PDB file of C-alpha atoms in Angstrom:
ATOM      1  CA  UNK A1274       0.000   0.000   0.000  1.00  0.00           C
ATOM      2  CA  UNK A1275       1.028   3.555  -0.708  1.00  0.00           C
ATOM      3  CA  UNK A1276      -0.243   6.435   1.376  1.00  0.00           C
ATOM      4  CA  UNK A1277      -0.587   9.879  -0.177  1.00  0.00           C
ATOM      5  CA  UNK A1278      -1.103  13.070   1.794  1.00  0.00           C
ATOM      6  CA  UNK A1279      -1.930  16.299  -0.046  1.00  0.00           C
ATOM      7  CA  UNK A1280      -1.543  19.818   1.225  1.00  0.00           C
ATOM      8  CA  UNK A1281      -1.697  23.338  -0.123  1.00  0.00           C
ATOM      9  CA  UNK A1282      -5.297  23.733  -1.191  1.00  0.00           C
ATOM     10  CA  UNK A1283      -7.398  26.710  -0.267  1.00  0.00           C
ATOM     11  CA  UNK A1284      -9.165  29.813  -1.481  1.00  0.00           C
ATOM     12  CA  UNK A1285      -7.352  31.840  -4.106  1.00  0.00           C
ATOM     13  CA  UNK A1286      -8.341  34.893  -6.106  1.00  0.00           C
ATOM     14  CA  UNK A1287      -8.559  34.667  -9.898  1.00  0.00           C
ATOM     15  CA  UNK A1288      -5.166  35.279 -11.444  1.00  0.00           C
ATOM     16  CA  UNK A1289      -3.349  34.038  -8.383  1.00  0.00           C
ATOM     17  CA  UNK A1290      -1.030  31.082  -7.958  1.00  0.00           C
ATOM     18  CA  UNK A1291      -1.031  28.023  -5.776  1.00  0.00           C
ATOM     19  CA  UNK A1292       1.264  25.067  -5.174  1.00  0.00           C
ATOM     20  CA  UNK A1293      -0.102  21.728  -4.081  1.00  0.00           C
ATOM     21  CA  UNK A1294       2.168  19.201  -2.408  1.00  0.00           C
ATOM     22  CA  UNK A1295       1.810  15.470  -1.962  1.00  0.00           C
ATOM     23  CA  UNK A1296       3.979  13.245   0.178  1.00  0.00           C
ATOM     24  CA  UNK A1297       4.069   9.522  -0.531  1.00  0.00           C
ATOM     25  CA  UNK A1298       4.912   6.801   1.962  1.00  0.00           C
ATOM     26  CA  UNK A1299       4.575   3.050   2.306  1.00  0.00           C
ATOM     27  CA  UNK A1300       5.406   0.525  -0.397  1.00  0.00           C
ATOM     28  CA  UNK A1301       7.117   2.990  -2.700  1.00  0.00           C
ATOM     29  CA  UNK A1302       8.807   0.219  -4.684  1.00  0.00           C
ATOM     30  CA  UNK A1303       5.374  -0.442  -6.210  1.00  0.00           C
ATOM     31  CA  UNK A1304       5.165   2.934  -7.945  1.00  0.00           C
ATOM     32  CA  UNK A1305       7.239   4.830 -10.463  1.00  0.00           C
ATOM     33  CA  UNK A1306       5.000   7.779 -11.202  1.00  0.00           C
ATOM     34  CA  UNK A1307       2.693  10.237  -9.518  1.00  0.00           C
ATOM     35  CA  UNK A1308      -0.028  12.432 -10.848  1.00  0.00           C
ATOM     36  CA  UNK A1309      -2.778  14.891 -10.052  1.00  0.00           C
ATOM     37  CA  UNK A1310      -6.436  14.522 -10.925  1.00  0.00           C
ATOM     38  CA  UNK A1311      -9.185  17.012 -10.297  1.00  0.00           C
ATOM     39  CA  UNK A1312     -12.919  16.658  -9.949  1.00  0.00           C
ATOM     40  CA  UNK A1313     -15.787  19.092  -9.936  1.00  0.00           C
ATOM     41  CA  UNK A1314     -19.349  18.183  -8.926  1.00  0.00           C
ATOM     42  CA  UNK A1315     -21.164  16.313 -11.662  1.00  0.00           C
ATOM     43  CA  UNK A1316     -18.040  15.703 -13.729  1.00  0.00           C
ATOM     44  CA  UNK A1317     -15.623  12.826 -14.069  1.00  0.00           C
ATOM     45  CA  UNK A1318     -12.252  13.029 -12.504  1.00  0.00           C
ATOM     46  CA  UNK A1319      -9.748  14.522 -14.931  1.00  0.00           C
ATOM     47  CA  UNK A1320      -6.035  13.727 -15.067  1.00  0.00           C
ATOM     48  CA  UNK A1321      -4.287  17.081 -15.234  1.00  0.00           C
ATOM     49  CA  UNK A1322      -0.612  16.164 -14.875  1.00  0.00           C
ATOM     50  CA  UNK A1323       1.700  13.253 -14.184  1.00  0.00           C
ATOM     51  CA  UNK A1324       5.414  12.740 -13.697  1.00  0.00           C
ATOM     52  CA  UNK A1325       7.608   9.660 -13.649  1.00  0.00           C
ATOM     53  CA  UNK A1326      10.619   8.975 -11.463  1.00  0.00           C
ATOM     54  CA  UNK A1327      12.744   9.708 -14.496  1.00  0.00           C
ATOM     55  CA  UNK A1328      11.186  13.124 -14.846  1.00  0.00           C
ATOM     56  CA  UNK A1329       9.036  12.693 -17.924  1.00  0.00           C
ATOM     57  CA  UNK A1330       5.754  14.544 -17.701  1.00  0.00           C
ATOM     58  CA  UNK A1331       2.238  14.586 -19.066  1.00  0.00           C
ATOM     59  CA  UNK A1332      -0.187  17.496 -19.048  1.00  0.00           C
ATOM     60  CA  UNK A1333      -3.802  17.710 -20.094  1.00  0.00           C
ATOM     61  CA  UNK A1334      -4.186  20.123 -22.988  1.00  0.00           C
ATOM     62  CA  UNK A1335      -6.512  22.283 -20.910  1.00  0.00           C
ATOM     63  CA  UNK A1336      -3.823  23.069 -18.335  1.00  0.00           C
ATOM     64  CA  UNK A1337      -0.574  22.814 -20.285  1.00  0.00           C
ATOM     65  CA  UNK A1338       0.253  26.523 -20.218  1.00  0.00           C
ATOM     66  CA  UNK A1339      -0.505  27.124 -16.531  1.00  0.00           C
ATOM     67  CA  UNK A1340       0.243  23.959 -14.566  1.00  0.00           C
ATOM     68  CA  UNK A1341       3.687  22.630 -13.697  1.00  0.00           C
ATOM     69  CA  UNK A1342       4.287  19.276 -12.064  1.00  0.00           C
ATOM     70  CA  UNK A1343       7.589  18.558 -10.363  1.00  0.00           C
ATOM     71  CA  UNK A1344       8.978  16.120  -7.858  1.00  0.00           C
ATOM     72  CA  UNK A1345      11.591  15.729  -5.186  1.00  0.00           C
ATOM     73  CA  UNK A1346      12.411  12.042  -5.308  1.00  0.00           C
ATOM     74  CA  UNK A1347      14.540  12.245  -2.179  1.00  0.00           C
ATOM     75  CA  UNK A1348      11.491  13.469  -0.263  1.00  0.00           C
ATOM     76  CA  UNK A1349       9.003  11.241  -2.114  1.00  0.00           C
ATOM     77  CA  UNK A1350       7.025  14.378  -2.794  1.00  0.00           C
ATOM     78  CA  UNK A1351       5.327  15.703  -5.891  1.00  0.00           C
ATOM     79  CA  UNK A1352       4.193  19.268  -6.461  1.00  0.00           C
ATOM     80  CA  UNK A1353       1.650  20.920  -8.707  1.00  0.00           C
ATOM     81  CA  UNK A1354       2.134  24.614  -9.316  1.00  0.00           C
ATOM     82  CA  UNK A1355      -0.898  26.348 -10.749  1.00  0.00           C
ATOM     83  CA  UNK A1356      -0.562  29.840 -12.192  1.00  0.00           C
ATOM     84  CA  UNK A1357      -3.129  32.311 -13.499  1.00  0.00           C
ATOM     85  CA  UNK A1358      -5.890  30.531 -11.622  1.00  0.00           C
ATOM     86  CA  UNK A1359      -9.375  30.689 -13.105  1.00  0.00           C
ATOM     87  CA  UNK A1360     -12.746  30.049 -11.458  1.00  0.00           C
ATOM     88  CA  UNK A1361     -13.048  26.916 -13.594  1.00  0.00           C
ATOM     89  CA  UNK A1362      -9.975  25.513 -11.836  1.00  0.00           C
ATOM     90  CA  UNK A1363     -12.144  25.179  -8.739  1.00  0.00           C
ATOM     91  CA  UNK A1364     -12.158  21.489  -7.888  1.00  0.00           C
ATOM     92  CA  UNK A1365     -10.993  18.844  -5.496  1.00  0.00           C
ATOM     93  CA  UNK A1366      -7.451  17.931  -6.494  1.00  0.00           C
ATOM     94  CA  UNK A1367      -6.349  14.364  -5.854  1.00  0.00           C
ATOM     95  CA  UNK A1368      -2.774  13.172  -5.605  1.00  0.00           C
ATOM     96  CA  UNK A1369      -2.285   9.746  -7.102  1.00  0.00           C
ATOM     97  CA  UNK A1370       0.437   7.191  -7.708  1.00  0.00           C
ATOM     98  CA  UNK A1371       0.944   4.249 -10.034  1.00  0.00           C
ATOM     99  CA  UNK A1372       3.422   2.106 -11.889  1.00  0.00           C
ATOM    100  CA  UNK A1373       3.355   2.999 -15.577  1.00  0.00           C
ATOM    101  CA  UNK A1374       5.352   2.533 -18.762  1.00  0.00           C
ATOM    102  CA  UNK A1375       5.309   6.236 -19.522  1.00  0.00           C
ATOM    103  CA  UNK A1376       3.757   9.432 -18.240  1.00  0.00           C
ATOM    104  CA  UNK A1377       1.458   9.589 -21.266  1.00  0.00           C
ATOM    105  CA  UNK A1378      -0.068   6.247 -20.236  1.00  0.00           C
ATOM    106  CA  UNK A1379      -0.615   7.329 -16.652  1.00  0.00           C
ATOM    107  CA  UNK A1380      -3.584   5.799 -14.828  1.00  0.00           C
ATOM    108  CA  UNK A1381      -3.881   6.205 -11.078  1.00  0.00           C
ATOM    109  CA  UNK A1382      -3.780   3.207  -8.777  1.00  0.00           C
ATOM    110  CA  UNK A1383      -3.383   4.823  -5.379  1.00  0.00           C
ATOM    111  CA  UNK A1384      -5.370   7.898  -4.362  1.00  0.00           C
ATOM    112  CA  UNK A1385      -5.017  10.562  -1.730  1.00  0.00           C
ATOM    113  CA  UNK A1386      -7.988  12.019   0.084  1.00  0.00           C
ATOM    114  CA  UNK A1387      -8.064  15.165  -2.037  1.00  0.00           C
ATOM    115  CA  UNK A1388      -7.623  18.842  -1.320  1.00  0.00           C
ATOM    116  CA  UNK A1389     -10.092  21.576  -2.223  1.00  0.00           C
ATOM    117  CA  UNK A1390      -9.000  24.442  -4.426  1.00  0.00           C
ATOM    118  CA  UNK A1391     -11.481  27.279  -4.741  1.00  0.00           C
ATOM    119  CA  UNK A1392     -10.858  30.176  -7.098  1.00  0.00           C
ATOM    120  CA  UNK A1393     -13.086  33.094  -6.281  1.00  0.00           C
ATOM    121  CA  UNK A1394     -12.950  36.817  -5.763  1.00  0.00           C
TER     122      UNK A1394
END
Protein backbone atom coordinates (compact mmCIF):
# COMPACT_ATOMS: atom_id res chain seq x y z
CA UNK A 1 0.00 0.00 0.00
CA UNK A 2 1.03 3.56 -0.71
CA UNK A 3 -0.24 6.44 1.38
CA UNK A 4 -0.59 9.88 -0.18
CA UNK A 5 -1.10 13.07 1.79
CA UNK A 6 -1.93 16.30 -0.05
CA UNK A 7 -1.54 19.82 1.22
CA UNK A 8 -1.70 23.34 -0.12
CA UNK A 9 -5.30 23.73 -1.19
CA UNK A 10 -7.40 26.71 -0.27
CA UNK A 11 -9.17 29.81 -1.48
CA UNK A 12 -7.35 31.84 -4.11
CA UNK A 13 -8.34 34.89 -6.11
CA UNK A 14 -8.56 34.67 -9.90
CA UNK A 15 -5.17 35.28 -11.44
CA UNK A 16 -3.35 34.04 -8.38
CA UNK A 17 -1.03 31.08 -7.96
CA UNK A 18 -1.03 28.02 -5.78
CA UNK A 19 1.26 25.07 -5.17
CA UNK A 20 -0.10 21.73 -4.08
CA UNK A 21 2.17 19.20 -2.41
CA UNK A 22 1.81 15.47 -1.96
CA UNK A 23 3.98 13.24 0.18
CA UNK A 24 4.07 9.52 -0.53
CA UNK A 25 4.91 6.80 1.96
CA UNK A 26 4.57 3.05 2.31
CA UNK A 27 5.41 0.52 -0.40
CA UNK A 28 7.12 2.99 -2.70
CA UNK A 29 8.81 0.22 -4.68
CA UNK A 30 5.37 -0.44 -6.21
CA UNK A 31 5.17 2.93 -7.94
CA UNK A 32 7.24 4.83 -10.46
CA UNK A 33 5.00 7.78 -11.20
CA UNK A 34 2.69 10.24 -9.52
CA UNK A 35 -0.03 12.43 -10.85
CA UNK A 36 -2.78 14.89 -10.05
CA UNK A 37 -6.44 14.52 -10.93
CA UNK A 38 -9.19 17.01 -10.30
CA UNK A 39 -12.92 16.66 -9.95
CA UNK A 40 -15.79 19.09 -9.94
CA UNK A 41 -19.35 18.18 -8.93
CA UNK A 42 -21.16 16.31 -11.66
CA UNK A 43 -18.04 15.70 -13.73
CA UNK A 44 -15.62 12.83 -14.07
CA UNK A 45 -12.25 13.03 -12.50
CA UNK A 46 -9.75 14.52 -14.93
CA UNK A 47 -6.04 13.73 -15.07
CA UNK A 48 -4.29 17.08 -15.23
CA UNK A 49 -0.61 16.16 -14.87
CA UNK A 50 1.70 13.25 -14.18
CA UNK A 51 5.41 12.74 -13.70
CA UNK A 52 7.61 9.66 -13.65
CA UNK A 53 10.62 8.97 -11.46
CA UNK A 54 12.74 9.71 -14.50
CA UNK A 55 11.19 13.12 -14.85
CA UNK A 56 9.04 12.69 -17.92
CA UNK A 57 5.75 14.54 -17.70
CA UNK A 58 2.24 14.59 -19.07
CA UNK A 59 -0.19 17.50 -19.05
CA UNK A 60 -3.80 17.71 -20.09
CA UNK A 61 -4.19 20.12 -22.99
CA UNK A 62 -6.51 22.28 -20.91
CA UNK A 63 -3.82 23.07 -18.34
CA UNK A 64 -0.57 22.81 -20.29
CA UNK A 65 0.25 26.52 -20.22
CA UNK A 66 -0.51 27.12 -16.53
CA UNK A 67 0.24 23.96 -14.57
CA UNK A 68 3.69 22.63 -13.70
CA UNK A 69 4.29 19.28 -12.06
CA UNK A 70 7.59 18.56 -10.36
CA UNK A 71 8.98 16.12 -7.86
CA UNK A 72 11.59 15.73 -5.19
CA UNK A 73 12.41 12.04 -5.31
CA UNK A 74 14.54 12.25 -2.18
CA UNK A 75 11.49 13.47 -0.26
CA UNK A 76 9.00 11.24 -2.11
CA UNK A 77 7.02 14.38 -2.79
CA UNK A 78 5.33 15.70 -5.89
CA UNK A 79 4.19 19.27 -6.46
CA UNK A 80 1.65 20.92 -8.71
CA UNK A 81 2.13 24.61 -9.32
CA UNK A 82 -0.90 26.35 -10.75
CA UNK A 83 -0.56 29.84 -12.19
CA UNK A 84 -3.13 32.31 -13.50
CA UNK A 85 -5.89 30.53 -11.62
CA UNK A 86 -9.38 30.69 -13.10
CA UNK A 87 -12.75 30.05 -11.46
CA UNK A 88 -13.05 26.92 -13.59
CA UNK A 89 -9.98 25.51 -11.84
CA UNK A 90 -12.14 25.18 -8.74
CA UNK A 91 -12.16 21.49 -7.89
CA UNK A 92 -10.99 18.84 -5.50
CA UNK A 93 -7.45 17.93 -6.49
CA UNK A 94 -6.35 14.36 -5.85
CA UNK A 95 -2.77 13.17 -5.60
CA UNK A 96 -2.28 9.75 -7.10
CA UNK A 97 0.44 7.19 -7.71
CA UNK A 98 0.94 4.25 -10.03
CA UNK A 99 3.42 2.11 -11.89
CA UNK A 100 3.36 3.00 -15.58
CA UNK A 101 5.35 2.53 -18.76
CA UNK A 102 5.31 6.24 -19.52
CA UNK A 103 3.76 9.43 -18.24
CA UNK A 104 1.46 9.59 -21.27
CA UNK A 105 -0.07 6.25 -20.24
CA UNK A 106 -0.61 7.33 -16.65
CA UNK A 107 -3.58 5.80 -14.83
CA UNK A 108 -3.88 6.20 -11.08
CA UNK A 109 -3.78 3.21 -8.78
CA UNK A 110 -3.38 4.82 -5.38
CA UNK A 111 -5.37 7.90 -4.36
CA UNK A 112 -5.02 10.56 -1.73
CA UNK A 113 -7.99 12.02 0.08
CA UNK A 114 -8.06 15.16 -2.04
CA UNK A 115 -7.62 18.84 -1.32
CA UNK A 116 -10.09 21.58 -2.22
CA UNK A 117 -9.00 24.44 -4.43
CA UNK A 118 -11.48 27.28 -4.74
CA UNK A 119 -10.86 30.18 -7.10
CA UNK A 120 -13.09 33.09 -6.28
CA UNK A 121 -12.95 36.82 -5.76
